[in-house]
Coordinates of C-alpha atoms in Angstrom, one line a residue:
M1 CA 0.0 0.0 0.0
K2 CA 2.8 2.4 1.0
V3 CA 4.6 1.7 -2.3
N4 CA 1.4 2.4 -4.3
A5 CA 0.9 5.6 -2.4
V6 CA 4.4 6.7 -3.2
C7 CA 4.0 5.9 -6.9
N8 CA 0.7 7.7 -7.1
E9 CA 2.3 10.8 -5.5
L10 CA 5.3 10.6 -7.9
V11 CA 2.9 10.4 -10.9
L12 CA 1.0 13.4 -9.6
Q13 CA 4.2 15.5 -9.2
L14 CA 5.4 14.5 -12.7
Q15 CA 2.0 15.6 -14.1
K16 CA 2.3 19.0 -12.3
L17 CA 5.9 19.4 -13.6
A18 CA 4.8 18.6 -17.1
V19 CA 2.1 21.3 -16.9
I20 CA 4.5 23.8 -15.5
T21 CA 7.1 23.0 -18.2
S22 CA 4.6 23.2 -20.9
F23 CA 3.4 26.6 -19.6
C24 CA 6.9 27.9 -19.4
L25 CA 7.8 26.6 -22.9
C26 CA 4.7 28.2 -24.4
G27 CA 5.6 31.4 -22.7
L28 CA 9.1 31.3 -24.1
L29 CA 7.9 30.5 -27.6
T30 CA 5.4 33.3 -27.3
S31 CA 8.1 35.7 -26.2
I32 CA 10.4 34.7 -29.2
Q33 CA 7.5 35.1 -31.6
A34 CA 6.7 38.5 -30.1
Q35 CA 10.3 39.6 -30.6
G36 CA 10.0 38.6 -34.2
S37 CA 12.6 38.2 -36.8
A38 CA 14.6 40.9 -38.6
A39 CA 13.3 39.5 -41.9
D40 CA 9.8 40.4 -40.8
D41 CA 10.8 44.0 -41.2
Y42 CA 11.0 43.6 -44.9
D43 CA 8.6 42.7 -47.7
Q44 CA 10.2 39.5 -49.1
N45 CA 8.3 39.9 -52.4
K46 CA 10.0 43.3 -52.9
L47 CA 13.3 41.9 -51.9
N48 CA 12.9 39.3 -54.6
E49 CA 13.1 42.1 -57.1
I50 CA 16.9 41.9 -56.5
K51 CA 16.7 38.4 -58.0
V52 CA 14.7 39.6 -61.0
L53 CA 17.3 42.4 -61.6
L54 CA 20.3 40.0 -61.5
D55 CA 18.6 37.2 -63.3
S56 CA 18.3 39.5 -66.3
L57 CA 22.1 40.0 -66.4
Y58 CA 22.7 36.3 -65.9
E59 CA 20.2 35.1 -68.4
N60 CA 21.6 37.5 -71.0
G61 CA 25.0 36.0 -70.5
H62 CA 26.7 39.1 -69.0
I63 CA 27.7 37.6 -65.6
P64 CA 28.9 34.1 -64.9
N65 CA 27.1 33.9 -61.5
Y66 CA 25.9 36.0 -58.6
V67 CA 25.6 35.9 -54.9
V68 CA 23.7 38.4 -52.7
V69 CA 23.6 38.2 -48.9
I70 CA 21.8 40.8 -46.8
S71 CA 21.9 40.9 -43.0
K72 CA 20.4 42.9 -40.1
N73 CA 21.1 42.5 -36.4
G74 CA 23.4 39.6 -37.4
E75 CA 20.5 37.7 -39.0
N76 CA 20.3 36.8 -42.7
I77 CA 17.2 38.6 -44.0
Y78 CA 17.7 37.7 -47.7
S79 CA 20.1 35.7 -49.8
V80 CA 20.0 34.6 -53.3
S81 CA 22.5 33.0 -55.8
R82 CA 22.6 31.6 -59.3
G83 CA 25.1 30.1 -61.7
A84 CA 28.2 28.0 -61.3
T85 CA 31.7 28.9 -60.1
E86 CA 32.8 28.5 -63.8
L87 CA 30.9 28.5 -67.0
G88 CA 29.8 24.9 -67.8
G89 CA 30.7 23.8 -64.3
S90 CA 28.7 21.7 -61.9
I91 CA 29.6 23.5 -58.6
M92 CA 27.0 26.1 -57.9
A93 CA 27.8 29.5 -56.6
G94 CA 26.6 30.3 -53.1
K95 CA 27.3 32.1 -49.9
D96 CA 30.5 30.1 -49.5
T97 CA 31.9 30.7 -52.9
I98 CA 35.3 32.4 -52.7
Y99 CA 35.9 35.6 -54.7
A100 CA 38.7 38.1 -55.1
L101 CA 37.9 41.1 -53.0
A102 CA 40.4 43.4 -54.7
S103 CA 39.7 46.9 -53.4
M104 CA 37.1 45.6 -51.0
S105 CA 40.2 44.6 -48.9
K106 CA 40.7 48.3 -48.2
P107 CA 37.8 48.8 -45.8
I108 CA 39.0 45.9 -43.7
V109 CA 42.5 47.3 -43.5
A110 CA 41.1 50.7 -42.6
S111 CA 39.3 49.0 -39.7
G112 CA 42.7 47.5 -38.7
I113 CA 44.2 51.0 -38.6
L114 CA 41.2 52.3 -36.6
R115 CA 41.7 49.5 -34.1
L116 CA 45.3 50.6 -33.5
I117 CA 44.1 54.2 -33.1
E118 CA 41.6 53.0 -30.5
E119 CA 44.4 51.2 -28.7
G120 CA 46.5 54.4 -28.6
K121 CA 49.2 52.8 -30.7
I122 CA 49.0 55.3 -33.6
G123 CA 47.3 58.7 -34.1
L124 CA 44.9 59.7 -36.8
D125 CA 47.1 62.7 -37.7
D126 CA 50.5 61.0 -37.2
P127 CA 52.9 61.6 -40.1
L128 CA 53.8 58.6 -42.1
S129 CA 57.4 59.4 -41.6
K130 CA 57.1 58.6 -37.9
Y131 CA 56.9 54.9 -39.0
Y132 CA 58.8 55.1 -42.3
P133 CA 61.3 58.0 -42.3
Q134 CA 62.0 57.8 -46.1
F135 CA 58.6 59.6 -46.6
E136 CA 59.7 62.7 -44.6
N137 CA 60.7 65.0 -47.5
M138 CA 58.5 64.3 -50.5
V139 CA 58.2 66.2 -53.8
V140 CA 55.1 66.8 -55.9
A141 CA 54.6 66.6 -59.6
P142 CA 51.3 68.5 -59.9
N143 CA 48.7 66.3 -61.6
G144 CA 51.4 63.6 -62.1
D145 CA 53.0 65.7 -64.9
L146 CA 56.8 65.0 -64.9
D147 CA 57.4 67.8 -67.4
M148 CA 56.4 70.4 -64.9
P149 CA 58.8 71.7 -62.2
F150 CA 58.6 69.6 -59.0
E151 CA 57.4 71.3 -55.8
E152 CA 58.3 70.5 -52.2
A153 CA 55.3 68.9 -50.4
K154 CA 53.6 71.6 -48.3
G155 CA 53.1 69.2 -45.4
P156 CA 53.6 65.6 -44.3
I157 CA 51.5 62.6 -45.4
T158 CA 49.4 61.6 -42.4
I159 CA 47.5 58.5 -41.4
R160 CA 44.3 60.5 -42.1
N161 CA 45.5 61.3 -45.7
L162 CA 46.2 57.6 -46.2
L163 CA 42.7 56.6 -45.0
T164 CA 41.0 59.1 -47.3
H165 CA 43.3 58.8 -50.4
T166 CA 44.4 62.4 -50.0
S167 CA 48.0 61.3 -49.6
G168 CA 49.2 62.4 -53.0
F169 CA 50.0 58.7 -54.0
T170 CA 48.3 57.3 -57.1
Y171 CA 48.0 53.9 -58.9
P172 CA 49.3 52.6 -62.2
P173 CA 47.2 53.6 -65.2
A174 CA 45.1 50.4 -65.2
V175 CA 43.7 51.4 -61.8
L176 CA 42.8 55.1 -62.2
G177 CA 46.4 56.2 -62.1
L178 CA 47.2 59.9 -62.8
G179 CA 49.6 61.2 -65.3
D180 CA 53.2 60.4 -65.9
V181 CA 53.7 59.3 -62.3
A182 CA 51.1 56.5 -62.8
K183 CA 53.2 55.4 -65.8
Q184 CA 56.3 55.3 -63.5
Y185 CA 54.4 53.1 -61.1
E186 CA 53.8 50.7 -64.0
E187 CA 57.3 50.8 -65.3
L188 CA 58.7 50.2 -61.9
N189 CA 56.2 47.4 -61.3
I190 CA 55.6 49.0 -57.9
L191 CA 52.8 46.6 -56.9
G192 CA 54.9 43.7 -57.9
A193 CA 57.8 44.7 -55.7
P194 CA 59.7 41.6 -54.3
S195 CA 59.1 42.7 -50.7
L196 CA 57.2 45.2 -48.7
D197 CA 60.4 47.1 -47.9
D198 CA 61.2 47.3 -51.6
F199 CA 57.6 48.6 -52.3
L200 CA 58.0 51.4 -49.7
D201 CA 61.5 52.4 -50.8
I202 CA 60.5 52.6 -54.5
L203 CA 57.3 54.5 -53.6
S204 CA 59.2 57.1 -51.5
Q205 CA 61.4 58.0 -54.5
V206 CA 58.5 58.7 -56.9
P207 CA 56.9 62.1 -56.8
L208 CA 53.4 62.6 -55.4
V209 CA 50.7 63.7 -57.8
A210 CA 49.3 66.3 -55.4
H211 CA 50.1 67.9 -52.1
P212 CA 48.9 65.9 -49.1
G213 CA 45.4 66.8 -48.2
E214 CA 44.7 68.8 -51.3
A215 CA 43.1 66.3 -53.7
F216 CA 41.5 62.9 -53.7
N217 CA 43.4 60.4 -55.8
Y218 CA 42.6 56.7 -55.6
S219 CA 45.9 55.1 -54.7
V220 CA 48.2 52.6 -53.0
S221 CA 47.5 54.4 -49.7
M222 CA 45.9 51.3 -48.1
D223 CA 49.0 49.2 -49.1
V224 CA 51.0 51.7 -47.2
L225 CA 48.6 51.5 -44.2
G226 CA 49.1 47.7 -44.3
A227 CA 52.8 48.4 -43.9
V228 CA 52.1 50.7 -40.9
I229 CA 50.1 48.0 -39.3
E230 CA 53.1 45.6 -39.7
K231 CA 55.5 48.1 -38.3
V232 CA 53.4 48.9 -35.2
T233 CA 52.3 45.3 -34.4
G234 CA 55.3 43.4 -35.4
E235 CA 53.0 40.9 -37.2
R236 CA 52.4 40.2 -40.9
L237 CA 49.2 41.9 -42.0
S238 CA 47.5 38.6 -42.6
A239 CA 48.2 37.4 -39.1
Y240 CA 47.0 40.7 -37.5
L241 CA 43.7 40.8 -39.5
N242 CA 43.1 37.1 -38.7
R243 CA 43.7 37.7 -35.0
V244 CA 41.6 40.8 -34.5
F245 CA 38.8 40.3 -37.1
F246 CA 38.6 37.1 -39.0
K247 CA 39.0 34.5 -36.2
P248 CA 36.8 36.3 -33.7
L249 CA 34.0 36.9 -36.3
G250 CA 34.2 33.3 -37.7
M251 CA 35.4 34.5 -41.1
T252 CA 36.9 31.1 -41.9
D253 CA 37.2 31.6 -45.6
T254 CA 38.9 35.0 -45.7
G255 CA 42.6 35.7 -46.1
F256 CA 45.4 36.6 -48.5
R257 CA 45.4 33.1 -50.0
V258 CA 42.9 30.4 -51.0
D259 CA 43.6 27.2 -49.1
P260 CA 44.2 24.3 -51.5
G261 CA 41.4 22.4 -49.9
K262 CA 39.0 25.2 -50.7
R263 CA 40.1 25.9 -54.3
N264 CA 37.1 24.1 -55.8
R265 CA 35.0 26.9 -54.3
F266 CA 37.1 29.7 -55.9
A267 CA 35.2 31.3 -58.7
R268 CA 36.9 31.9 -62.1
I269 CA 37.1 35.4 -63.4
Y270 CA 35.6 36.6 -66.7
A271 CA 35.6 39.6 -69.1
P272 CA 33.4 40.6 -72.1
A273 CA 34.1 38.2 -74.9
S274 CA 36.1 39.4 -77.9
L275 CA 37.5 38.0 -81.2
K276 CA 40.6 37.1 -79.4
D277 CA 38.7 35.5 -76.5
P278 CA 35.4 34.2 -77.8
A279 CA 32.6 33.2 -75.5
P280 CA 32.2 29.5 -74.9
S281 CA 29.0 27.5 -75.5
F282 CA 27.9 24.3 -73.9
E283 CA 25.5 21.7 -75.2
G284 CA 22.1 21.9 -73.5
D285 CA 22.9 25.4 -72.1
D286 CA 20.1 27.8 -73.1
I287 CA 22.2 30.9 -72.3
T288 CA 24.2 32.7 -75.0
W289 CA 27.3 33.7 -73.1
Q290 CA 28.8 37.1 -73.8
I291 CA 31.8 36.6 -71.6
A292 CA 35.1 34.6 -71.6
E293 CA 37.7 33.7 -69.0
T294 CA 40.3 36.4 -68.6
L295 CA 43.6 37.2 -67.0
Y296 CA 43.2 39.2 -63.8
F297 CA 45.9 41.9 -63.6
G298 CA 48.1 39.6 -65.8
L299 CA 47.5 36.5 -63.8
T300 CA 45.8 33.2 -64.8
Y301 CA 43.3 31.6 -62.6
D302 CA 45.9 29.0 -61.5
Q303 CA 48.3 31.8 -60.5
L304 CA 45.6 33.5 -58.3
G305 CA 44.9 32.8 -54.7
H306 CA 48.4 32.0 -53.5
A307 CA 50.3 33.9 -50.8
G308 CA 52.6 36.6 -52.1
P309 CA 55.9 37.8 -50.7
W310 CA 54.0 40.6 -48.9
D311 CA 50.3 41.1 -48.1
R312 CA 48.8 43.8 -50.2
G313 CA 46.4 45.7 -48.0
G314 CA 44.9 47.6 -50.9
G315 CA 43.7 44.6 -52.8
G316 CA 45.0 41.1 -51.8
L317 CA 42.2 39.5 -49.8
Y318 CA 39.8 36.7 -50.9
S319 CA 36.5 36.0 -49.2
T320 CA 32.9 34.8 -49.4
A321 CA 29.7 36.8 -49.3
N322 CA 28.8 35.0 -46.1
D323 CA 32.1 36.0 -44.4
F324 CA 32.2 39.6 -45.7
V325 CA 28.7 40.3 -44.4
K326 CA 29.8 39.2 -41.0
Y327 CA 32.5 41.9 -41.0
A328 CA 30.1 44.5 -42.5
Q329 CA 27.4 43.7 -40.0
A330 CA 29.8 44.1 -37.1
I331 CA 30.7 47.6 -38.4
A332 CA 27.0 48.4 -39.0
N333 CA 26.3 47.4 -35.4
G334 CA 28.9 49.8 -34.0
G335 CA 31.8 47.3 -33.9
E336 CA 30.0 44.2 -32.5
L337 CA 28.4 41.0 -33.8
N338 CA 26.8 38.2 -31.8
G339 CA 28.6 39.3 -28.6
V340 CA 32.0 39.7 -30.2
R341 CA 33.3 43.2 -30.2
I342 CA 36.0 44.1 -32.7
L343 CA 35.9 47.9 -32.3
K344 CA 34.4 50.3 -29.9
E345 CA 31.3 52.1 -31.2
E346 CA 32.9 55.5 -31.5
T347 CA 35.8 53.9 -33.4
A348 CA 33.6 52.0 -35.8
N349 CA 31.7 55.2 -36.5
L350 CA 34.8 56.8 -37.9
H351 CA 34.1 54.7 -41.0
F352 CA 31.0 56.8 -41.5
Q353 CA 32.4 60.2 -40.7
N354 CA 33.7 62.4 -43.5
L355 CA 37.4 62.6 -42.7
M356 CA 38.4 64.5 -45.8
P357 CA 39.2 68.2 -46.1
D358 CA 36.5 70.2 -47.9
L359 CA 37.3 69.5 -51.5
G360 CA 33.7 69.7 -52.8
L361 CA 31.5 67.0 -54.1
E362 CA 33.2 67.2 -57.5
A363 CA 36.4 65.9 -55.9
F364 CA 35.5 62.3 -56.8
T365 CA 34.1 62.7 -60.3
T366 CA 37.6 62.8 -61.9
A367 CA 38.3 59.3 -60.6
F368 CA 34.8 57.7 -60.6
G369 CA 32.7 59.7 -63.1
E370 CA 29.4 61.5 -62.6
A371 CA 28.1 58.6 -60.4
A372 CA 30.3 59.9 -57.7
S373 CA 28.9 63.5 -57.7
Y374 CA 27.1 62.8 -54.4
M375 CA 30.0 61.0 -52.6
K376 CA 32.2 61.7 -49.6
Y377 CA 34.8 59.6 -47.9
G378 CA 35.2 58.4 -44.4
G379 CA 37.6 56.1 -42.7
G380 CA 38.2 53.7 -45.6
Y381 CA 34.5 53.8 -46.7
G382 CA 32.8 55.7 -49.5
I383 CA 29.8 57.7 -48.2
K384 CA 26.9 58.0 -50.7
M385 CA 24.9 61.2 -49.9
E386 CA 21.2 61.7 -50.6
E387 CA 20.9 63.5 -53.9
D388 CA 18.3 66.0 -52.5
G389 CA 20.9 68.3 -51.0
S390 CA 19.8 67.4 -47.5
G391 CA 23.4 66.5 -46.4
I392 CA 22.1 63.1 -45.1
A393 CA 24.1 60.0 -45.9
D394 CA 22.2 57.4 -47.8
Y395 CA 24.6 54.5 -47.3
Y396 CA 28.2 53.5 -46.9
F397 CA 30.0 51.3 -49.4
W398 CA 33.0 50.1 -51.4
G399 CA 33.7 47.7 -54.3
G400 CA 36.4 45.7 -56.0
A401 CA 37.9 45.4 -59.4
A402 CA 36.4 41.9 -60.0
N403 CA 32.9 43.3 -59.6
T404 CA 32.2 42.8 -55.9
F405 CA 30.6 45.5 -53.7
F406 CA 29.1 45.9 -50.3
W407 CA 26.9 48.5 -48.5
I408 CA 25.8 49.4 -45.0
D409 CA 22.5 51.3 -44.5
G410 CA 22.9 54.2 -42.2
E411 CA 19.2 54.2 -41.2
D412 CA 18.5 50.6 -40.2
H413 CA 22.1 49.3 -39.9
S414 CA 21.5 46.5 -42.3
A415 CA 24.5 45.3 -44.4
G416 CA 24.7 43.5 -47.7
A417 CA 27.2 42.2 -50.3
F418 CA 26.9 41.4 -54.0
F419 CA 29.6 39.1 -55.5
T420 CA 30.3 38.1 -59.1
H421 CA 33.5 37.9 -61.2
I422 CA 33.7 40.3 -64.1
A423 CA 37.0 42.3 -64.5
P424 CA 37.2 45.2 -65.0
P425 CA 33.9 45.7 -63.1
R426 CA 30.9 46.6 -65.3
Y427 CA 27.9 46.0 -63.0
N428 CA 28.3 48.0 -59.8
M429 CA 24.6 47.9 -58.9
S430 CA 25.0 49.2 -55.3
D431 CA 22.5 52.0 -55.9
Q432 CA 19.8 49.8 -57.5
I433 CA 20.1 47.0 -54.9
E434 CA 20.4 49.2 -51.9
Q435 CA 17.3 51.1 -53.1
L436 CA 15.4 47.9 -53.5
V437 CA 16.2 47.0 -49.9
D438 CA 15.0 50.5 -48.8
D439 CA 11.8 50.0 -50.7
A440 CA 11.2 46.6 -49.1
R441 CA 11.6 48.0 -45.6
K442 CA 8.3 48.1 -43.8
R443 CA 7.9 51.6 -42.4

């Protein structure tokens, strides 16, 4: 009898516990549902207009593939992809497909510099010569013209100048280089220097194309900032970025090389077809391709993705859309993602503040055309201004030479990335895609 009584009491207690557990679980689920998902803030049908836009390019044979990932509060609110990693291939492009970031390396290196500013290891207005004395006494060939008399630089090149491409450096002609100086960069193969020290020594002996702080010229400035990072930290740039950003954020596919075991995910690079390089065709493929595989800055696909003698901060990284959006979302969130903080909020916000001298909106049109008429430049990021003259920033962005780009929305702190592989880039659709995301936002 006593045993039966104990058993009956135990059953009764278990039934009560089940009721309580069920009640608590229902309450928890209700709470989660009440909080909602970031994706609920957007009309998914309107977001699908992104797919319609990009499908048109793909189906007309203009791009080999595409991947789009959009995030808010660390949550994927929209992603879409189409195509294979190579024409006629069987491996589909997706969030883990590896692309060449090219100049989309620059914002990450800028974040690395801001981290050192935050830690008090460098100053925003420190002269470059503090770290590399060979840049102390520079001369200027105005507008890169070597036939004009040289001028002594009016002031030092600073970290701020390097962050905003107002250093007076330029690029070779193939990358928006200016004048005869750009041709010198090409003749000296400055970006192909055998070591970082050689790169810096050669660069210090070539005239600037403008006085520091007086003009915006897209340039090797971020490569120089990568060198500053190495000087200050004693680490190779790749090791530093991996330690402070990539590993903490779980960016496992990002680096200055493509691991051999991941190479099957590395997308091939294409260009518009020509008589010399005709477009391929494949049996059973209903797309008439307008593109053909191309060299990328003189390198074949097999030569790409390998570690070089030095890490080019201005354009050497490889990544995936999934990885890059983790970084962009962390910056959009004020330097934090999923409990991992990579920058203080006030430091992360330097990306979004105009750090340039007042050069007028026309400062960017020489380099980037009329599309840049409403552009400013912050800490390594382009700032796209609203075109109504309100002075309000629409979004923050940058892109790369193989047709990748990303953006961060200043209003709702969402972040997105678009990846494909066409070089030189022909389809920078940041305006259109960002606007479609704006239109899809439920007010």
